[in-house]
Short mmCIF file of C-alpha atoms in Angstrom, two decimals:
data_model
loop_
_atom_site.label_atom_id
_atom_site.label_comp_id
_atom_site.label_asym_id
_atom_site.label_seq_id
_atom_site.Cartn_x
_atom_site.Cartn_y
_atom_site.Cartn_z
CA MET A 1 -18.83 4.80 29.51
CA LYS A 2 -19.71 7.62 28.25
CA ILE A 3 -18.14 9.53 24.90
CA ASP A 4 -19.51 12.82 24.77
CA VAL A 5 -18.70 14.23 20.64
CA HIS A 6 -19.76 18.38 21.56
CA GLY A 7 -17.29 19.20 23.46
CA HIS A 8 -14.42 22.49 22.91
CA LEU A 9 -11.39 23.49 23.54
CA SER A 10 -11.19 25.82 27.48
CA ALA A 11 -7.38 27.64 26.65
CA PRO A 12 -5.00 29.77 28.53
CA GLU A 13 -5.50 33.39 28.87
CA SER A 14 -2.65 33.30 25.45
CA LEU A 15 -4.87 31.98 22.89
CA TYR A 16 -7.01 34.96 23.42
CA ALA A 17 -4.87 38.05 23.11
CA TYR A 18 -3.39 35.97 20.36
CA LYS A 19 -6.13 36.80 18.84
CA ALA A 20 -7.02 40.15 19.82
CA ASN A 21 -3.57 41.09 18.29
CA LEU A 22 -4.37 39.54 15.51
CA LEU A 23 -7.11 41.22 14.94
CA ALA A 24 -5.84 45.10 15.97
CA HIS A 25 -2.68 45.28 13.74
CA ARG A 26 -4.39 42.86 10.61
CA GLY A 27 -0.91 41.39 10.03
CA ALA A 28 0.90 43.85 9.91
CA HIS A 29 3.17 42.95 12.74
CA GLY A 30 3.60 39.01 10.88
CA ARG A 31 1.61 35.65 12.40
CA GLY A 32 3.51 35.67 15.60
CA SER A 33 2.68 32.68 18.38
CA ALA A 34 -0.72 32.49 21.45
CA GLY A 35 2.87 31.24 23.62
CA VAL A 36 0.54 28.28 24.84
CA THR A 37 3.08 25.60 26.59
CA ASP A 38 1.57 22.38 27.91
CA ASP A 39 1.85 23.73 31.61
CA THR A 40 -0.95 26.81 30.59
CA LEU A 41 -3.31 24.55 28.74
CA ARG A 42 -3.11 21.88 32.11
CA ALA A 43 -3.62 24.81 34.32
CA ALA A 44 -7.18 25.29 32.17
CA LEU A 45 -8.75 22.28 32.59
CA THR A 46 -7.97 21.72 35.93
CA GLU A 47 -8.19 26.25 37.11
CA PRO A 48 -11.79 26.42 38.06
CA ASN A 49 -13.15 29.50 36.14
CA ARG A 50 -15.62 31.51 36.40
CA THR A 51 -17.28 31.92 33.15
CA PHE A 52 -17.85 27.71 34.26
CA GLY A 53 -19.71 27.81 37.30
CA ASN A 54 -16.97 28.37 39.36
CA GLN A 55 -15.37 24.52 38.65
CA SER A 56 -12.14 23.50 36.32
CA HIS A 57 -13.61 21.97 32.78
CA LEU A 58 -11.81 18.21 33.49
CA ARG A 59 -13.90 18.39 36.89
CA HIS A 60 -17.14 19.40 34.87
CA LEU A 61 -16.03 16.22 32.94
CA ASP A 62 -15.14 14.18 36.60
CA GLU A 63 -18.55 14.64 37.77
CA ALA A 64 -20.82 13.74 34.40
CA GLY A 65 -19.61 10.47 34.48
CA VAL A 66 -17.71 11.82 31.05
CA ASP A 67 -14.41 8.82 29.91
CA ILE A 68 -13.79 11.34 26.38
CA GLN A 69 -15.17 14.55 24.87
CA LEU A 70 -14.34 15.81 21.41
CA ILE A 71 -13.19 18.85 21.65
CA SER A 72 -13.17 21.05 18.45
CA PRO A 73 -12.15 24.82 18.57
CA ARG A 74 -15.05 27.68 21.31
CA PRO A 75 -17.20 27.88 17.11
CA TYR A 76 -17.69 31.76 18.42
CA GLN A 77 -14.04 33.10 18.17
CA MET A 78 -13.11 31.33 15.60
CA MET A 79 -13.83 34.54 13.25
CA HIS A 80 -14.39 33.22 9.91
CA SER A 81 -15.74 36.70 8.92
CA GLU A 82 -12.44 38.40 8.73
CA GLN A 83 -9.65 39.05 7.00
CA ALA A 84 -8.56 35.11 5.16
CA LYS A 85 -4.70 34.65 7.29
CA LEU A 86 -5.91 35.96 10.73
CA VAL A 87 -8.24 34.03 9.66
CA GLU A 88 -6.32 31.12 8.97
CA TRP A 89 -3.18 32.29 11.81
CA PHE A 90 -5.70 31.61 14.72
CA ALA A 91 -7.51 28.19 12.94
CA GLU A 92 -3.79 26.49 13.25
CA GLU A 93 -3.50 28.08 16.36
CA THR A 94 -6.30 26.80 18.11
CA ASN A 95 -6.12 23.39 16.80
CA ASP A 96 -2.29 23.15 17.70
CA ALA A 97 -3.80 23.55 21.09
CA ILE A 98 -6.58 20.93 20.65
CA ALA A 99 -3.82 18.84 20.01
CA ARG A 100 -2.30 19.17 22.39
CA THR A 101 -4.52 19.20 25.12
CA CYS A 102 -5.05 15.43 23.65
CA ARG A 103 -1.46 14.87 23.94
CA ILE A 104 -1.25 15.91 27.47
CA GLU A 105 -4.79 14.05 28.35
CA PRO A 106 -4.51 11.18 25.94
CA GLY A 107 -7.11 8.96 27.77
CA ARG A 108 -9.83 11.68 28.46
CA PHE A 109 -9.45 14.14 24.66
CA ARG A 110 -9.79 13.40 21.60
CA GLY A 111 -9.47 17.11 18.57
CA ILE A 112 -12.74 18.34 15.98
CA ALA A 113 -10.63 20.05 14.07
CA GLY A 114 -11.71 23.39 12.99
CA MET A 115 -11.89 24.79 9.49
CA PRO A 116 -10.32 28.59 8.35
CA GLN A 117 -13.59 28.63 7.01
CA SER A 118 -12.98 32.43 5.69
CA MET A 119 -15.06 33.04 2.05
CA GLU A 120 -11.95 35.08 0.53
CA THR A 121 -10.39 31.95 0.01
CA THR A 122 -11.93 28.67 -1.43
CA PRO A 123 -12.60 25.71 0.30
CA GLU A 124 -10.67 23.22 -1.46
CA ARG A 125 -8.13 25.94 0.83
CA TRP A 126 -10.23 25.30 4.23
CA THR A 127 -9.53 20.84 4.24
CA LYS A 128 -5.52 21.31 3.91
CA GLU A 129 -5.37 22.96 7.45
CA LEU A 130 -7.91 19.17 8.11
CA ARG A 131 -6.20 17.16 6.14
CA ARG A 132 -2.92 18.15 8.97
CA CYS A 133 -5.08 17.62 11.22
CA VAL A 134 -6.61 14.71 10.71
CA THR A 135 -3.78 12.59 8.91
CA ASP A 136 -0.10 14.94 10.92
CA LEU A 137 -2.13 15.51 15.07
CA GLY A 138 -4.59 12.52 14.93
CA PHE A 139 -7.89 14.08 14.89
CA VAL A 140 -11.62 12.29 14.84
CA GLY A 141 -13.54 15.03 12.74
CA ALA A 142 -14.30 17.95 11.90
CA MET A 143 -16.81 21.19 12.69
CA LEU A 144 -18.31 22.75 9.63
CA ASN A 145 -19.15 26.32 9.63
CA PRO A 146 -23.08 26.80 7.94
CA ASP A 147 -22.94 30.15 7.89
CA PRO A 148 -19.00 32.06 7.39
CA TYR A 149 -19.19 35.45 6.80
CA GLU A 150 -21.54 35.48 10.91
CA GLY A 151 -23.80 36.25 9.92
CA ALA A 152 -22.49 40.11 6.85
CA ALA A 153 -24.19 38.62 4.18
CA GLN A 154 -25.86 34.99 2.68
CA PRO A 155 -23.13 32.29 1.71
CA PRO A 156 -24.38 29.27 -0.23
CA ALA A 157 -27.33 26.74 1.49
CA LEU A 158 -25.15 23.29 2.34
CA SER A 159 -27.22 21.91 -0.24
CA ASP A 160 -24.96 24.58 -2.81
CA ARG A 161 -21.61 22.45 -4.81
CA PHE A 162 -20.04 25.79 -2.95
CA TRP A 163 -19.61 23.42 -0.51
CA TYR A 164 -18.20 19.81 -2.68
CA PRO A 165 -14.95 20.88 -1.62
CA VAL A 166 -15.76 19.86 2.08
CA TRP A 167 -17.36 16.73 1.54
CA GLU A 168 -14.89 14.81 -1.06
CA ALA A 169 -12.33 15.97 1.89
CA VAL A 170 -13.96 14.18 4.83
CA CYS A 171 -14.94 11.26 3.14
CA GLU A 172 -12.10 11.20 2.05
CA LEU A 173 -10.70 10.95 5.23
CA ASP A 174 -13.24 8.69 6.98
CA VAL A 175 -14.44 11.00 9.91
CA PRO A 176 -18.25 12.45 10.82
CA VAL A 177 -17.99 16.45 10.29
CA LEU A 178 -20.09 18.35 12.93
CA ILE A 179 -22.33 20.91 11.80
CA HIS A 180 -21.91 23.63 13.56
CA SER A 181 -22.18 27.61 13.38
CA ALA A 182 -19.64 30.37 14.06
CA GLY A 183 -20.23 34.33 15.23
CA CYS A 184 -22.75 36.74 15.18
CA ARG A 185 -21.47 39.58 13.31
CA PRO A 186 -22.79 42.97 14.44
CA PRO A 187 -25.36 44.50 14.06
CA ALA A 188 -27.46 41.75 13.95
CA ARG A 189 -30.25 40.48 15.12
CA GLU A 190 -29.71 37.62 17.43
CA SER A 191 -26.71 36.74 19.78
CA TYR A 192 -24.30 34.39 19.04
CA SER A 193 -26.52 31.41 20.82
CA LEU A 194 -30.09 32.20 18.69
CA HIS A 195 -27.32 32.64 15.27
CA PHE A 196 -26.01 28.06 16.49
CA ILE A 197 -30.03 27.60 16.34
CA GLN A 198 -31.34 29.50 12.96
CA GLU A 199 -27.94 27.80 10.88
CA GLU A 200 -28.08 24.84 12.00
CA THR A 201 -31.85 23.92 11.11
CA LEU A 202 -31.27 25.79 7.93
CA ALA A 203 -27.61 23.34 7.34
CA VAL A 204 -31.06 19.66 8.32
CA ALA A 205 -34.15 22.00 5.52
CA ALA A 206 -30.87 21.72 2.58
CA MET A 207 -29.13 18.60 3.12
CA LEU A 208 -33.09 16.82 3.54
CA SER A 209 -34.18 18.46 0.39
CA SER A 210 -30.71 18.02 -1.25
CA SER A 211 -29.17 15.04 -3.72
CA VAL A 212 -25.69 15.71 -1.41
CA LEU A 213 -26.31 12.24 0.85
CA ASP A 214 -26.35 10.45 -2.07
CA ASP A 215 -24.48 12.45 -3.70
CA PHE A 216 -21.86 11.60 -0.90
CA PRO A 217 -22.55 7.49 0.31
CA THR A 218 -20.57 7.95 2.81
CA LEU A 219 -20.77 10.92 5.01
CA LYS A 220 -21.31 10.38 7.82
CA ILE A 221 -23.19 14.26 9.41
CA ILE A 222 -24.04 15.63 13.04
CA VAL A 223 -26.23 18.04 13.40
CA SER A 224 -25.04 20.79 16.86
CA HIS A 225 -28.36 21.37 19.29
CA GLY A 226 -30.65 18.64 18.30
CA GLY A 227 -31.00 19.44 14.81
CA GLY A 228 -32.04 23.22 15.77
CA ALA A 229 -35.49 23.64 15.85
CA ILE A 230 -36.49 20.83 12.74
CA PRO A 231 -37.28 18.20 15.24
CA TYR A 232 -39.39 20.99 16.84
CA GLN A 233 -40.98 21.63 13.25
CA ARG A 234 -41.18 18.34 11.15
CA GLY A 235 -44.37 17.98 10.86
CA ARG A 236 -44.94 21.25 8.31
CA PHE A 237 -42.68 19.03 6.35
CA GLN A 238 -44.28 16.14 6.53
CA PRO A 239 -46.82 16.87 3.74
CA GLY A 240 -44.33 17.68 0.90
CA ALA A 241 -41.96 14.01 1.80
CA LEU A 242 -45.63 12.57 1.66
CA ARG A 243 -46.57 13.43 -1.31
CA ALA A 244 -42.59 12.65 -2.66
CA GLY A 245 -44.17 8.44 -1.04
CA ILE A 246 -41.27 9.35 1.90
CA THR A 247 -41.75 10.31 5.41
CA PHE A 248 -40.30 12.93 7.58
CA GLU A 249 -39.25 11.26 9.75
CA GLU A 250 -37.41 9.37 7.87
CA ARG A 251 -35.90 11.78 5.73
CA MET A 252 -34.41 12.89 8.95
CA ARG A 253 -32.44 9.97 9.81
CA LYS A 254 -30.44 10.67 6.92
CA LEU A 255 -28.92 13.02 9.59
CA TYR A 256 -26.96 12.24 13.53
CA TYR A 257 -27.80 14.86 15.89
CA ASP A 258 -26.25 15.37 19.28
CA THR A 259 -27.88 15.90 22.41
CA CYS A 260 -26.74 19.35 23.14
CA LEU A 261 -30.66 20.81 25.19
CA TYR A 262 -31.14 21.48 28.32
CA THR A 263 -34.67 20.21 29.11
CA ARG A 264 -35.64 16.46 29.39
CA ASP A 265 -38.30 16.70 27.45
CA SER A 266 -36.39 18.81 24.37
CA ILE A 267 -34.00 15.38 24.60
CA GLU A 268 -37.05 12.67 24.85
CA LEU A 269 -38.57 14.74 21.59
CA LEU A 270 -35.55 14.24 19.53
CA LEU A 271 -35.15 10.92 20.39
CA ARG A 272 -38.95 10.06 19.29
CA ALA A 273 -38.34 11.77 16.35
CA VAL A 274 -34.85 10.12 14.65
CA GLY A 275 -34.46 7.08 17.21
CA THR A 276 -31.91 6.48 19.30
CA ASP A 277 -29.03 4.88 17.01
CA ARG A 278 -29.93 8.44 15.44
CA CYS A 279 -28.75 10.31 18.22
CA LEU A 280 -25.44 11.09 19.86
CA PHE A 281 -23.90 12.28 23.58
CA GLY A 282 -23.37 15.42 23.34
CA THR A 283 -22.97 18.41 26.48
CA GLU A 284 -21.05 21.33 25.29
CA LYS A 285 -20.03 21.31 28.68
CA PRO A 286 -17.99 23.54 30.27
CA GLY A 287 -19.77 26.10 27.98
CA THR A 288 -23.21 27.93 28.39
CA GLY A 289 -25.31 25.64 30.09
CA SER A 290 -22.72 25.40 32.71
CA THR A 291 -24.60 27.22 35.84
CA ARG A 292 -26.99 25.52 38.04
CA ASP A 293 -30.27 25.36 38.14
CA PRO A 294 -31.43 27.13 41.84
CA ARG A 295 -34.37 24.62 41.81
CA THR A 296 -32.74 21.97 40.41
CA GLY A 297 -29.45 22.11 42.41
CA ARG A 298 -28.07 19.77 39.00
CA TRP A 299 -25.93 22.34 36.46
CA VAL A 300 -28.28 22.37 33.20
CA ASP A 301 -25.71 21.13 30.64
CA ASP A 302 -26.29 18.19 33.62
CA ILE A 303 -27.64 16.43 29.92
CA HIS A 304 -25.83 12.64 31.82
CA LEU A 305 -28.77 13.21 34.54
CA LEU A 306 -31.29 14.28 32.02
CA ILE A 307 -30.87 11.49 29.85
CA GLU A 308 -31.08 8.49 33.10
CA ASP A 309 -34.45 10.68 33.33
CA ILE A 310 -36.55 9.35 30.88
CA ASP A 311 -37.76 6.66 32.00
CA TRP A 312 -39.00 4.91 28.75
CA LEU A 313 -35.19 3.55 27.31
CA ASP A 314 -33.73 0.85 28.00
CA ASP A 315 -29.77 0.04 28.65
CA GLY A 316 -29.31 -0.97 25.75
CA GLN A 317 -31.09 2.49 24.06
CA ARG A 318 -27.95 4.74 26.86
CA LYS A 319 -25.50 2.32 26.37
CA GLN A 320 -25.85 3.36 21.66
CA LEU A 321 -26.06 6.72 23.36
CA PHE A 322 -23.53 7.08 24.96
CA GLU A 323 -20.84 5.42 23.81
CA THR A 324 -21.92 3.14 20.96
CA ASN A 325 -23.14 5.69 18.71
CA ALA A 326 -19.98 7.69 19.06
CA ARG A 327 -17.55 4.94 18.61
CA GLU A 328 -19.22 3.66 15.44
CA LEU A 329 -18.92 6.86 13.13
CA PHE A 330 -16.36 7.92 14.51
CA ARG A 331 -14.08 4.73 15.23
CA ILE A 332 -12.99 5.68 18.77
#
């Protein structure tokens, strides 16, 4: 079995038209509704999408042999740096669309909650929506953006007590957190894809140099995109760790990492750095990587094939990556 812990909602156009209207009227017309229906959600899953290589969401999963996918909001769409009530309305509509998708395909999808992370409000307020998603809608995890300003200002590092209400909530609810940055507000030096990697790098560095994991011993953190740049640069941090009487690899193993990396050598480096028991199969399929590589004919995000190509993995390690680790963390 393959459980993909890093998937995102494929939504009908009405959800994003709703977002555009919110941004246009700035709340003057009230909350309104995205008008998402079961029929439009089903079409978003089954109809070919030009953005995803002219193939449907479900066909991508079927061809990759993905049995269960954990889906969260499309991060770059979450507009956390906008007006608070707009952020809240859109997050709630998006989470409702995820919940309906899970009801339409109950054997295929599980929900990961997006929180309305406006810096005009507080983390305590963000967790209200998280609690609704987990207790009322049956979601199995949370997605956290470490930069709600979306590049427009500097937020507190994840080591700061500012974030403690989130850690308290997820520990109480007993759900893992997927660290995944959101958009990058212009003007900016980087694209949102590069912003993801930068913020996830900072997230790992902050968590491993703080007391957060000691203060919250049941906290389960998964870092998207293989932990950003940290696995490649771990030697840079090794001397400081050794002076403290620990290896940096041991520190890295306090977190979990997904395999959403699009080359075999990158995935191998991650697995060698932290071990297969700290990694979970994640593809972000369909998404950025859903284009065919003309050299191989494969989809770039065919991460299952990249893992299968790693000849030093044994059957038990592959089972950990594809299934066991996700089952244990998300209680699936």
